[in-house]
Short mmCIF file of C-alpha atoms and ligand atoms in Angstrom, two decimals:
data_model
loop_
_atom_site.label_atom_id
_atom_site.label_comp_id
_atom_site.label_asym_id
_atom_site.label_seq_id
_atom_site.Cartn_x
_atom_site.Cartn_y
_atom_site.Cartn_z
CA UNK A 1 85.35 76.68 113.66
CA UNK A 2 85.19 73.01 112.95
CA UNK A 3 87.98 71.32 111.10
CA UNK A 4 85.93 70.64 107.87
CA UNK A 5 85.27 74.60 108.16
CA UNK A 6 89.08 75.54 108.58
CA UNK A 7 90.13 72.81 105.91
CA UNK A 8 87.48 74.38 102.68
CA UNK A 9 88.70 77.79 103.95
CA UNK A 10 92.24 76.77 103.56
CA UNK A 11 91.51 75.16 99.71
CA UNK A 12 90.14 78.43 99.14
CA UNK A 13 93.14 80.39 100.14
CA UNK A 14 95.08 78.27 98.11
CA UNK A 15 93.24 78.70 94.87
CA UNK A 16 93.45 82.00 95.10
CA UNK A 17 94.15 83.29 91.30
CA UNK A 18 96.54 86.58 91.80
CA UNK A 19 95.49 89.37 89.78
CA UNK A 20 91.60 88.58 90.31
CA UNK A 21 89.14 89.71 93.06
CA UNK A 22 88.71 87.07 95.60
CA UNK A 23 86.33 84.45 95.70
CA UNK A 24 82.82 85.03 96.42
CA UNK A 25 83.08 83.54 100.10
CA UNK A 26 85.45 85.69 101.62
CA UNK A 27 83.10 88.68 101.06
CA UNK A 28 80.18 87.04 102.28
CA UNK A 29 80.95 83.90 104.58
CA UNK A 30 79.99 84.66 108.74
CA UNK A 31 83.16 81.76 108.80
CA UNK A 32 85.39 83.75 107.02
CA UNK A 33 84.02 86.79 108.65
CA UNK A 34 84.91 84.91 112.01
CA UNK A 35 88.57 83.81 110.86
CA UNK A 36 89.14 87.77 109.42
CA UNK A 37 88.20 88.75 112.68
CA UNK A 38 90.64 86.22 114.55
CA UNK A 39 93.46 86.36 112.45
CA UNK A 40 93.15 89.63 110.91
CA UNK A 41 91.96 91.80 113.22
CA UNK A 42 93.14 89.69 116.06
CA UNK A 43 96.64 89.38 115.33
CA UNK A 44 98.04 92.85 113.28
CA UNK A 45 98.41 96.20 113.74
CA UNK A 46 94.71 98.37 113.80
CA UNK A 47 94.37 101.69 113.22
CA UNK A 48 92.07 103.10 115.79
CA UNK A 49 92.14 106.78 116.58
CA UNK A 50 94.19 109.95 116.61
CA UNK A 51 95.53 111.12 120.02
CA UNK A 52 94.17 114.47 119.46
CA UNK A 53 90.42 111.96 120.65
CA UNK A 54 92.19 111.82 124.28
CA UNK A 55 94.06 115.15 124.31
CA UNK A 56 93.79 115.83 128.09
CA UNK A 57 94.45 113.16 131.15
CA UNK A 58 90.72 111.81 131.56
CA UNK A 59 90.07 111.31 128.16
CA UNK A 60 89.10 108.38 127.75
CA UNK A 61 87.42 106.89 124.19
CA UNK A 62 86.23 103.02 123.71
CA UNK A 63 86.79 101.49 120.38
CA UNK A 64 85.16 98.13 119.48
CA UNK A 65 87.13 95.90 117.29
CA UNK A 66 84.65 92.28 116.86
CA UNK A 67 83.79 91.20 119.67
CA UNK A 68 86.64 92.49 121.57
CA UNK A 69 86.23 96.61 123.24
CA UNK A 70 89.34 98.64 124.04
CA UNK A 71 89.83 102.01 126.56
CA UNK A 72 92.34 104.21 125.10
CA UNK A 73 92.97 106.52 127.92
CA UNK A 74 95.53 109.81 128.22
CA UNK A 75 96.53 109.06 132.39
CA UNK A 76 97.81 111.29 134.85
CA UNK A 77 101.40 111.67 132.98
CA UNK A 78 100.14 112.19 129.25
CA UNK A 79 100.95 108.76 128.48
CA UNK A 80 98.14 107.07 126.53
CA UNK A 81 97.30 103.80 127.35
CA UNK A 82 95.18 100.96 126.34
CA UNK A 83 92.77 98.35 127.86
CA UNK A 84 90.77 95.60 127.39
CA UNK A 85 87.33 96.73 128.51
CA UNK A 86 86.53 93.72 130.42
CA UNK A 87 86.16 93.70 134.41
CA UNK A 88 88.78 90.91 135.69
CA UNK A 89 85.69 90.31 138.55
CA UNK A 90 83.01 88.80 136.26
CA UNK A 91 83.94 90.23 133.11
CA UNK A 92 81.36 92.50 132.87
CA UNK A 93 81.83 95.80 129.77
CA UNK A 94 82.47 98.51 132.48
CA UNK A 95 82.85 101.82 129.40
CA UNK A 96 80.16 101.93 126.41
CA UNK A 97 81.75 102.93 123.03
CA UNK A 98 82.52 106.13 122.35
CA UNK A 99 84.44 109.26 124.31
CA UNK A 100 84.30 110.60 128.04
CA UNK A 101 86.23 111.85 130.70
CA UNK A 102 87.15 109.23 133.84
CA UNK A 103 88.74 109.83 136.65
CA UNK A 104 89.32 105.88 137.47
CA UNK A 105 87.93 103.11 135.44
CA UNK A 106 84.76 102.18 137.42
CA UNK A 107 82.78 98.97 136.56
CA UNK A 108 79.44 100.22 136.99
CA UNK A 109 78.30 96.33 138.05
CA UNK A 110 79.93 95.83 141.50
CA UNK A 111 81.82 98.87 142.03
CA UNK A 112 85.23 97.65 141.06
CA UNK A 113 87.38 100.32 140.13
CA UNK A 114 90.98 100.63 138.60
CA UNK A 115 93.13 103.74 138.11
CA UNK A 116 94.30 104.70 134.91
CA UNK A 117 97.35 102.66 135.46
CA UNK A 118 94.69 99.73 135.33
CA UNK A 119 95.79 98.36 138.68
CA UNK A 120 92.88 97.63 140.97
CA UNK A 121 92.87 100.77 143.84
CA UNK A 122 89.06 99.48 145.20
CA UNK A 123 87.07 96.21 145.22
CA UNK A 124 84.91 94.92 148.86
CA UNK A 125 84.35 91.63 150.16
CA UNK A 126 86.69 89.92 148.87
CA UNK A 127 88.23 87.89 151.51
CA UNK A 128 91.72 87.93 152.66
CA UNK A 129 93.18 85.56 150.17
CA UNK A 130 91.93 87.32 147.21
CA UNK A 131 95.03 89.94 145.45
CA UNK A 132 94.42 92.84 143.80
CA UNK A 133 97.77 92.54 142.04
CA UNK A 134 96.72 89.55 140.26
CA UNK A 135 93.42 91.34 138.86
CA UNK A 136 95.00 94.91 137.38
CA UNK A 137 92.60 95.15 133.80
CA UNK A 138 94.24 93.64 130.82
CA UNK A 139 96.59 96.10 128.93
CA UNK A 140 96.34 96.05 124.97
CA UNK A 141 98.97 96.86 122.87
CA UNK A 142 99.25 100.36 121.69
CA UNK A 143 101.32 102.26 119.31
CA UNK A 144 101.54 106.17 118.84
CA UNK A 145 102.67 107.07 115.13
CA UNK A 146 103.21 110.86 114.17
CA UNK A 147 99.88 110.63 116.61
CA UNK A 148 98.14 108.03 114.82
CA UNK A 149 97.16 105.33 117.16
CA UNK A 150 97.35 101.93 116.25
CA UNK A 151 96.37 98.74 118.31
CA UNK A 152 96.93 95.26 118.61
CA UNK A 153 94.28 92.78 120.34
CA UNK A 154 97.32 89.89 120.30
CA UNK A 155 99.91 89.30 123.06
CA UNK A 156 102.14 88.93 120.76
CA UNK A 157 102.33 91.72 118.05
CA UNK A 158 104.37 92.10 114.62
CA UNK A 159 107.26 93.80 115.65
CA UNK A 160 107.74 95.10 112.21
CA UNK A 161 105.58 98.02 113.22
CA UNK A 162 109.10 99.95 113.91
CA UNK A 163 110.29 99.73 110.61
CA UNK A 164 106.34 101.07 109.96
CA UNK A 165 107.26 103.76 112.94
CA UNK A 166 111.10 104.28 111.44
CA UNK A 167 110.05 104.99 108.02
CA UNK A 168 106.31 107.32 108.78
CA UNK A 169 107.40 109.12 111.65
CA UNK A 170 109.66 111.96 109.59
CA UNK A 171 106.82 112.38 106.58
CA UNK A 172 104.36 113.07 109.21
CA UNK A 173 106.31 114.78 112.13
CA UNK A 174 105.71 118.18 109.88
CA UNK A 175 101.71 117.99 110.16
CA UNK A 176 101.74 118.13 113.69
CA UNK A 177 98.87 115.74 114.02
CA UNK A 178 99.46 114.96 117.52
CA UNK A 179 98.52 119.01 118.61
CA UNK A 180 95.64 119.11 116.51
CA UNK A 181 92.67 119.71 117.65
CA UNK A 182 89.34 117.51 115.86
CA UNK A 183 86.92 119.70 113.79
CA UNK A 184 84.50 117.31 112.87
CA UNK A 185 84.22 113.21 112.57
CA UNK A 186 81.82 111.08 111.00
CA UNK A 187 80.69 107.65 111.25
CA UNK A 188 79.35 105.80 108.02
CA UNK A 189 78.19 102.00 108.26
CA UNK A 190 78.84 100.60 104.11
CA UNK A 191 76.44 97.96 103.56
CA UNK A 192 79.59 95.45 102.64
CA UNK A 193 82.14 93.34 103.77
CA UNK A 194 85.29 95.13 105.07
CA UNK A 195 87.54 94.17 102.15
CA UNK A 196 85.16 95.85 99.73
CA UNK A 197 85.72 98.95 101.42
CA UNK A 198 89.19 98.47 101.84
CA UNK A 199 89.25 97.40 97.77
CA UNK A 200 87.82 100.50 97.29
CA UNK A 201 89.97 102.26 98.75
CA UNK A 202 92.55 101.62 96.99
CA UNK A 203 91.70 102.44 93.26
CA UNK A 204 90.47 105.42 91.85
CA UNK A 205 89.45 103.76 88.47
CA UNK A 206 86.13 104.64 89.74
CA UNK A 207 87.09 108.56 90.79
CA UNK A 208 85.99 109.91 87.39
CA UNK A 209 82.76 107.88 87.24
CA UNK A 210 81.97 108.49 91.05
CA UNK A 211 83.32 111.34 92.58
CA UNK A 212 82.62 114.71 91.21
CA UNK A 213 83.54 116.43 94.26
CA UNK A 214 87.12 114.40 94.84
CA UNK A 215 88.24 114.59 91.20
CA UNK A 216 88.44 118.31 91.45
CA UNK A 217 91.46 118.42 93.60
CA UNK A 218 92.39 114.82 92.53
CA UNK A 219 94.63 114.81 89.41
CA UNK A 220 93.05 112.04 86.64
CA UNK A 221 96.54 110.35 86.11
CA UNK A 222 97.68 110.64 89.98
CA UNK A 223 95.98 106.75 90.14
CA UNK A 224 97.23 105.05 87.00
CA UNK A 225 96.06 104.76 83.46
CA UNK A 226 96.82 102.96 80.57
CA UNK A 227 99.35 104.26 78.31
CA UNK A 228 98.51 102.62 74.97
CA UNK A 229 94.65 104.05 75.46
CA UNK A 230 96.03 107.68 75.64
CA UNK A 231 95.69 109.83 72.38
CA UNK A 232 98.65 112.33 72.11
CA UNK A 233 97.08 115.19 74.06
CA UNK A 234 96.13 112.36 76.69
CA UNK A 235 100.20 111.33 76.75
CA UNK A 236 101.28 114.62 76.96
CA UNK A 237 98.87 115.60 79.95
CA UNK A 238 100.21 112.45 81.79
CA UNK A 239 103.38 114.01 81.12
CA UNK A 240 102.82 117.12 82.65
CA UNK A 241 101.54 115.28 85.29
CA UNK A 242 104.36 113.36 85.80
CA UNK A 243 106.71 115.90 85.63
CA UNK A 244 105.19 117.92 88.00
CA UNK A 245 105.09 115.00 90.25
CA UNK A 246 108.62 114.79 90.02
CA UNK A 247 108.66 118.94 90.20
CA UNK A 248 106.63 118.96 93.33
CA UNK A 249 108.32 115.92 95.31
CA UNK A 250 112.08 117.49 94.86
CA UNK A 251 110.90 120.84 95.88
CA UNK A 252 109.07 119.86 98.99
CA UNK A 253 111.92 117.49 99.73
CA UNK A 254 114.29 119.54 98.95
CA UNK A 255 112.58 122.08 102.22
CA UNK A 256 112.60 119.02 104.10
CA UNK A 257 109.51 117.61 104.05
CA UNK A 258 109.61 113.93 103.07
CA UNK A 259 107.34 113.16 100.88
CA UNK A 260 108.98 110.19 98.10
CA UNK A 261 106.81 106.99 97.39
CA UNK A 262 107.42 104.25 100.10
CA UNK A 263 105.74 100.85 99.24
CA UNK A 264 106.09 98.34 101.45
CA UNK A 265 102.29 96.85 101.16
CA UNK A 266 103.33 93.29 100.55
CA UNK A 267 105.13 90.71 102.47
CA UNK A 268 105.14 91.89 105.97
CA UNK A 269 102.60 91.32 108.39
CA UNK A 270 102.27 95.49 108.82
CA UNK A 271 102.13 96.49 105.24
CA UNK A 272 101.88 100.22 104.65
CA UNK A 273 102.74 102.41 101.68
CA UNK A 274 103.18 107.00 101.49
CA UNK A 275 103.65 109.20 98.93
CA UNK A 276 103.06 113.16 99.07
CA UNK A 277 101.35 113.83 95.53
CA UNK A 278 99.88 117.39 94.41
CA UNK A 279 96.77 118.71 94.19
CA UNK A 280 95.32 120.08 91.14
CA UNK A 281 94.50 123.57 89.79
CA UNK A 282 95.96 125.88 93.46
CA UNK A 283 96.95 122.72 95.02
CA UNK A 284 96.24 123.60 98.79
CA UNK A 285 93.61 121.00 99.84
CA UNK A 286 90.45 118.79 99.09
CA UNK A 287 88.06 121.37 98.93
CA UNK A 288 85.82 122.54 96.43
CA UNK A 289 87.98 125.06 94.70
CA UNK A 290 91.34 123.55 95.76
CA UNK A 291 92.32 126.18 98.38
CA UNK A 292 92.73 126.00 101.65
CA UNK A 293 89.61 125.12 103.70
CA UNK A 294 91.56 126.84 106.97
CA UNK A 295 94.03 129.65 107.33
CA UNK A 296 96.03 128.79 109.82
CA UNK A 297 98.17 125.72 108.58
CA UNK A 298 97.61 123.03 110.57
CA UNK A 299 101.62 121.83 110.85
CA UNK A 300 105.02 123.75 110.28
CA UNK A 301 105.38 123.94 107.01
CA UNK A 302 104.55 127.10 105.23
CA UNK A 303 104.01 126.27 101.67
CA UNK A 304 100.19 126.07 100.73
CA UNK A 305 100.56 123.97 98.14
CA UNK A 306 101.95 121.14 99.98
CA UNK A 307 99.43 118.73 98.17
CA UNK A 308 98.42 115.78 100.06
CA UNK A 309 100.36 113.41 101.74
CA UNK A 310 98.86 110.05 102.15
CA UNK A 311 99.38 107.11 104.23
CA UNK A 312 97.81 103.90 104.24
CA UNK A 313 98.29 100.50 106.02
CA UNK A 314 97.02 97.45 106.16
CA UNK A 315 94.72 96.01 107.12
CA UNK A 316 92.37 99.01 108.07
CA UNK A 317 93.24 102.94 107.88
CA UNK A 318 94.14 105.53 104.98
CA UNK A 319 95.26 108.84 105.95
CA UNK A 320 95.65 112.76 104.00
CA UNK A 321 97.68 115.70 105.25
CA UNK A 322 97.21 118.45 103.99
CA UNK A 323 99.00 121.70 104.76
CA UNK A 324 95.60 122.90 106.15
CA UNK A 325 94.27 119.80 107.67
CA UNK A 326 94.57 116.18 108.36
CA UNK A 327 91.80 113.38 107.48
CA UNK A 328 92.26 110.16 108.86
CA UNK A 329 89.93 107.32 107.71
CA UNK A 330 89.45 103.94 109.71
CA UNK A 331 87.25 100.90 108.59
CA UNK A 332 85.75 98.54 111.35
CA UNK A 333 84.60 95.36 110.49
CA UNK A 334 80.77 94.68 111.81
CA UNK A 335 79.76 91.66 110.46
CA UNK A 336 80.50 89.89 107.00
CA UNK A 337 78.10 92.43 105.10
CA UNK A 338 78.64 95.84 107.06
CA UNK A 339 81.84 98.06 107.87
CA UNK A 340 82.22 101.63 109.72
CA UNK A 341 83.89 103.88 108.34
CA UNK A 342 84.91 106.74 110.97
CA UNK A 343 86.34 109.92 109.48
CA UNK A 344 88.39 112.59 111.39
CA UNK A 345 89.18 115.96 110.20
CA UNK A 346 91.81 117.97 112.21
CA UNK A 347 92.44 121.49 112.20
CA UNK A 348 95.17 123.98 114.11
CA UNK A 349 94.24 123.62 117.88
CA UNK A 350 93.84 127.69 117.70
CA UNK A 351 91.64 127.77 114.42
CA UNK A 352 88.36 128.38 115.21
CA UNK A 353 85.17 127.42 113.48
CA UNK A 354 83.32 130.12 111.58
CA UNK A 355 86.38 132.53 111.99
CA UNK A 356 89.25 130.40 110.51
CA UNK A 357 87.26 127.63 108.83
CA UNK A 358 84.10 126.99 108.00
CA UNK A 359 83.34 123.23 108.32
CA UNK A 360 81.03 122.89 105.36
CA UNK A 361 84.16 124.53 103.23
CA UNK A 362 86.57 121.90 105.55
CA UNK A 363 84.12 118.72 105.32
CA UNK A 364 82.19 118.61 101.85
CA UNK A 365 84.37 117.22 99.56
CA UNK A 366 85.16 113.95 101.53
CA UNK A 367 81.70 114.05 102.99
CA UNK A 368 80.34 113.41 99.54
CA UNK A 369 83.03 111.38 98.18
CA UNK A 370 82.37 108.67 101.58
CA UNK A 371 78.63 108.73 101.08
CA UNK A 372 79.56 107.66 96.98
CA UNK A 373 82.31 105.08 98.51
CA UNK A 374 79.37 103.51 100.75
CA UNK A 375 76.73 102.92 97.62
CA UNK A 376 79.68 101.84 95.64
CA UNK A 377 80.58 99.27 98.16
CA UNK A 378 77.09 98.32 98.80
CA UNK A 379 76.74 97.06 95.32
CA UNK A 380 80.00 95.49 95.39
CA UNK A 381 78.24 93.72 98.27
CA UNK A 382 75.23 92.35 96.24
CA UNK A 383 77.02 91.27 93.57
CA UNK A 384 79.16 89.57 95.30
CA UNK A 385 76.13 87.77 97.05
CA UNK A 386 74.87 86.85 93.54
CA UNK A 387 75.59 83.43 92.48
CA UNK A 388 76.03 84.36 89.33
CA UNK A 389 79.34 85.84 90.79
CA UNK A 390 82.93 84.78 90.09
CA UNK A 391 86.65 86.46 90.58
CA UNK A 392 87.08 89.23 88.07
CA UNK A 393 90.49 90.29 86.66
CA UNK A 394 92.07 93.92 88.47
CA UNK A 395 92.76 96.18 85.61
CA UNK A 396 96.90 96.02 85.99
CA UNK A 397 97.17 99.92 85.01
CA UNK A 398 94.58 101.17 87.80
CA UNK A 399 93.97 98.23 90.58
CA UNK A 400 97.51 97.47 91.03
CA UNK A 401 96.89 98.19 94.65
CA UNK A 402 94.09 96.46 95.30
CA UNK A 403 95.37 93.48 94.27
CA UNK A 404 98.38 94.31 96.45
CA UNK A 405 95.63 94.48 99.49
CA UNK A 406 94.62 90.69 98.20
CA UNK A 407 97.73 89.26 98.07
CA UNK A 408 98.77 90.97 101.57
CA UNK A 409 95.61 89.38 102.78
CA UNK A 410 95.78 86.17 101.58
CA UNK A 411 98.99 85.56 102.17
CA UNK A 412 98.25 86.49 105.63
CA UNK A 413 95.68 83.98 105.92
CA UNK A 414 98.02 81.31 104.44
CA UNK A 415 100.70 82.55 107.39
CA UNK A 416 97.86 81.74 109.81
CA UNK A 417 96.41 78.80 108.49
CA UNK A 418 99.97 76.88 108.14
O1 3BY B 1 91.41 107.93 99.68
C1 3BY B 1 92.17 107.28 99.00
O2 3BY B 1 93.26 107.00 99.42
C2 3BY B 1 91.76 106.78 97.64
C3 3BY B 1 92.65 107.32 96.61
C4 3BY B 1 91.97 108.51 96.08
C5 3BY B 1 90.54 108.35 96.37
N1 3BY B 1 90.48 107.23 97.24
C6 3BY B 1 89.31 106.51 97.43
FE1 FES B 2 82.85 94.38 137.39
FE2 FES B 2 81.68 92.85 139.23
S1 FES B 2 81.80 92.54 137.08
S2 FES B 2 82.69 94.71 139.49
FE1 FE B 3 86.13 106.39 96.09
#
């Protein structure tokens, strides 16, 4: 990036008006797109997989972030570790995206091949002077939380992610996530830039409008409203709500289940934010008819109608468990217009499909609800590509978290860019 580049991009940051989408630019530039990837994705905390996707020692899955590919690999001791997928001969990609099973890391263009240690164990004429000490593969940061696995491409990572680590590991300790076993994932590309999706994300003034399936299980009030446009039967059904938010939360709590809002989205560079909220109507899980999707729960706790916890972090990942099963969402930048979304639903490692669950039943509501999310963040997309575009105000009742996901990114950006 030139200087002139770097210098509009930092005006831009600057002008940034709080409480309004962001200007037109950062949704569509290939600069911006670069500097997102750099300082964004280059320097915090990703959320890349569960560790359920390298359960055994073999198991090996790549994950490309940018331009950058990482091997997540469980090794000989059950310790997961991660790589940069680079040869240190002549650099060349040695694993394609996606899972297998390896017994070394082999690069398939000269034969080099590393353990799962990543320390060099074969290589031929080399010379005598050449050490194989000195050419072990790069190791990438990597963090396990309650099984979620989190990444960072930077040598030198926010340590913040323990308070992150400190604060999620007791809510989601009780879903077991890390014996699950994967009943189904998905891979969506959104024809948008990866804020869009991530804007999206966090509202649901669009639920009613949008998402037939979702708002069955979803409770209208859980994601704000405005209390002065509320008739009196409107008020008192936010009350009820309310209540039995408060109702639910002590009594799960109270068992020893953490599930009280935690909001720390803002002002760190590893922003997160939980809170366990109930489902409607039985209140099991996100299904069709609000019961559970599998019989066997998928973590210790007995009571069905656990509602949903959620989790989500910055910059990248949003998370559900259920006391049935566990979805895990993470968004992928792939160029300024188009994101993947990858969705993971987890089950009991001994429920078995057809018997225990049936995976239409398991998948359909968030199957649905991600196709509507894609279209809605396509047009996002092409209106923000529309010169006729300009920063529109977040509704304070409903989009209080989205702005929250601006002003955590720009203020990110102005960290960098200082
Ligand atoms: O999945 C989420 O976290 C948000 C909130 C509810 C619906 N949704 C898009
Ligand atoms: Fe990998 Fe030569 S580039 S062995
Ligand atoms: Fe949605």
């Amino acid at each position: 990036m030139t200087a002139d580049q770097d210098k509009s991009i930092k005006s831009l940051v600057e002008q940034r008006i709080p409480g309004k989408s962001l200007d037109a630019a950062f949704y569509t530039s290939d600069d911006i797109f670069k500097l997102d990837m750099r300082e964004i994705f280059g320097r915090h905390w990703i959320f890349v997989a569960v560790e359920p996707e390298v359960a055994e020692p073999g198991d090996a899955l790549v994950v490309n972030v940018g331009l950058s590919s990482v091997i997540l690999v469980r090794d000989d001791n059950g310790d997961i570790r991660a790589f940069h997928n680079v040869c240190r001969h002549r650099g060349a990609r040695m694993i394609p995206e996606g899972a297998t099973m390896i017994g070394n890391i082999v690069c398939p263009y000269h034969s080099w091949t590393y353990g799962l240690d990543g320390k060099l164990k074969f290589y031929e004429h080399m010379g005598a002077e050449f050490k194989p000490g000195c050419n072990s593969l790069k190791p990438v940061a990597l963090r396990s939380i309650g099984g979620l696995l989190f990444i960072c491409l930077s040598d030198n990572p926010p340590t913040d992610i323990d308070d992150m680590a400190r604060v999620m590991e007791p809510y989601l300790a009780p879903h077991n996530l890390r014996e699950a076993r994967i009943a189904h994932q998905a891979d969506l590309i959104e024809e948008g830039n990866w804020k869009l999706t991530m804007e999206n994300n966090r509202e649901c003034y669009h639920c009613g409008p949008n998402h037939p399936e979702l708002t069955i299980p979803l409770f209208a009030y859980g994601f704000g409203f405005s209390p002065t446009e509320l008739d009196e039967q409107g008020r008192a059904e936010a009350q009820r709500y309310t209540d039995l938010v408060d109702a639910s939360c002590s009594r799960w709590e109270g068992a020893g289940v953490p599930s009280r809002e935690v909001d720390e989205l803002t002002g760190r560079p590893t922003g997160f934010r939980t809170q366990r909220l109930p489902i409607d109507q039985s209140g099991e899980s996100y299904t069709m008819d609000t019961r559970a999707a599998c019989r066997i729960p998928v973590g210790a706790v007995q009571d069905k109608a656990l509602g949903a916890l959620s989790f989500w972090t910055q910059p990248n990942s949003w998370h559900h468990f259920m006391g049935d099963h566990i979805i895990t969402f993470t968004a992928l930048p792939l160029s300024a217009n188009r994101t993947l979304v990858r969705t993971t639903w987890l089950v009991h490692k001994d429920a078995v499909e057809g018997v225990d669950y049936d995976l239409e039943r398991l998948t359909e509501v968030w199957k649905a609800t991600n196709q509507q999310d894609a279209d809605l963040v396509a047009i996002a997309q092409q209106g923000a590509e529309d010169p006729a575009y300009e920063p529109g105000f977040y509704s304070p009742y409903t989009e209080g978290l989205v702005e929250k996901f601006a002003a955590w990114y720009i203020e990110r950006l102005k960290d960098s860019l200082a």
